[in-house]
Amino acid sequence: LREEDEFIQVMCIDALAGSANDMEIAYKLMQLIPDAEEQLQLVLLKTVIGIAFRLEQDIVLPPELRYVGHAALSDDDHDIRIAGLLALGSQYVNDDVSALVKHYNADDEQSKARVVSVGLCGSEADVVSTLFRSLLVSNADNQNALIELLGFVHEVLSDAPEENVLEFIDMLGRTKNDLSVEAVDIFDFLGSVSPEKAVDLLAQDLNSGEGPRIQQALLVTSHFGVVDVLPQVEALASGDTPYADSAQTIAQELKGE
């Protein structure tokens, strides 16, 4: 590793990933990262993670080196991107969010699933809010991507801390009107996670006084037959609003008339 030729350095470091049989080598390579050239930093990181993975050991970048993991996430080399993702460990921080969002939107399903799992199950509630709002907003006009993201979330919800699940639901409630995904899909997702919260958000939309929100909420109410919001629907039906007629029809449906 004292060789001045960078190509030879890279070859030697790369070779260690498949031959080193002692985690001490990984730790020593980690110590070389701060003073290495940028591209060599990524090769070192890939080798460190490769050694740890082969020896079935966990190794995480210290806070002062997480920027190397961020750089790795956008590298052209798939192995380096995976190393960057693994090097950020099983708990994300807010400084990771920007790099994680770019990585999520550009990589494969396995990487996306890991970002969602670690983000929701291993991170603090404030990171959950920041990360998932950023993921949703970055895909706001891509309905298929939004449905895929909600699918990844649904798969790991049962393993997530309750505080994080509630934070995600609240964040989704605040963000849903900015997304291109169908309102019925959002309500269906929320209803599968927390029926009470789904009904509460639906009632808020019906009471909002905002035309687009009311229209979407009436559509959802009719589609799912949500009897719990009958008082809000009847209030709209009795008012002097553009939604009175449709609200009256939906109210009759809910009452079985």
mmCIF file with all atom_site columns, N, CA, C and O in Angstrom, residues 65 102 117 151 222:
data_model
loop_
_atom_site.group_PDB
_atom_site.id
_atom_site.type_symbol
_atom_site.label_atom_id
_atom_site.label_alt_id
_atom_site.label_comp_id
_atom_site.label_asym_id
_atom_site.label_entity_id
_atom_site.label_seq_id
_atom_site.pdbx_PDB_ins_code
_atom_site.Cartn_x
_atom_site.Cartn_y
_atom_site.Cartn_z
_atom_site.occupancy
_atom_site.B_iso_or_equiv
_atom_site.pdbx_formal_charge
_atom_site.auth_seq_id
_atom_site.auth_comp_id
_atom_site.auth_asym_id
_atom_site.auth_atom_id
_atom_site.pdbx_PDB_model_num
ATOM 1  N N  . LEU A 1 65  ? -16.544 10.195 9.007  1.00 0.00 ? 65  LEU A N  1
ATOM 2  C CA . LEU A 1 65  ? -16.265 9.614  7.693  1.00 0.00 ? 65  LEU A CA 1
ATOM 3  C C  . LEU A 1 65  ? -17.537 9.254  6.919  1.00 0.00 ? 65  LEU A C  1
ATOM 4  O O  . LEU A 1 65  ? -17.452 8.667  5.833  1.00 0.00 ? 65  LEU A O  1
ATOM 5  N N  . LYS A 1 102 ? -31.092 10.304 -3.351 1.00 0.00 ? 102 LYS A N  1
ATOM 6  C CA . LYS A 1 102 ? -30.526 10.169 -4.697 1.00 0.00 ? 102 LYS A CA 1
ATOM 7  C C  . LYS A 1 102 ? -30.246 8.699  -5.008 1.00 0.00 ? 102 LYS A C  1
ATOM 8  O O  . LYS A 1 102 ? -30.502 8.223  -6.120 1.00 0.00 ? 102 LYS A O  1
ATOM 9  N N  . SER A 1 117 ? -36.144 0.016  4.993  1.00 0.00 ? 117 SER A N  1
ATOM 10 C CA . SER A 1 117 ? -36.103 -0.772 6.231  1.00 0.00 ? 117 SER A CA 1
ATOM 11 C C  . SER A 1 117 ? -35.287 -0.087 7.317  1.00 0.00 ? 117 SER A C  1
ATOM 12 O O  . SER A 1 117 ? -35.745 0.067  8.455  1.00 0.00 ? 117 SER A O  1
ATOM 13 N N  . GLY A 1 151 ? -45.369 0.308  -0.871 1.00 0.00 ? 151 GLY A N  1
ATOM 14 C CA . GLY A 1 151 ? -45.279 -1.143 -0.750 1.00 0.00 ? 151 GLY A CA 1
ATOM 15 C C  . GLY A 1 151 ? -44.086 -1.569 0.084  1.00 0.00 ? 151 GLY A C  1
ATOM 16 O O  . GLY A 1 151 ? -44.202 -2.454 0.956  1.00 0.00 ? 151 GLY A O  1
ATOM 17 N N  . SER A 1 222 ? -67.119 7.741  -0.605 1.00 0.00 ? 222 SER A N  1
ATOM 18 C CA . SER A 1 222 ? -68.056 6.949  -1.402 1.00 0.00 ? 222 SER A CA 1
ATOM 19 C C  . SER A 1 222 ? -67.453 5.605  -1.794 1.00 0.00 ? 222 SER A C  1
ATOM 20 O O  . SER A 1 222 ? -68.110 4.563  -1.716 1.00 0.00 ? 222 SER A O  1
#
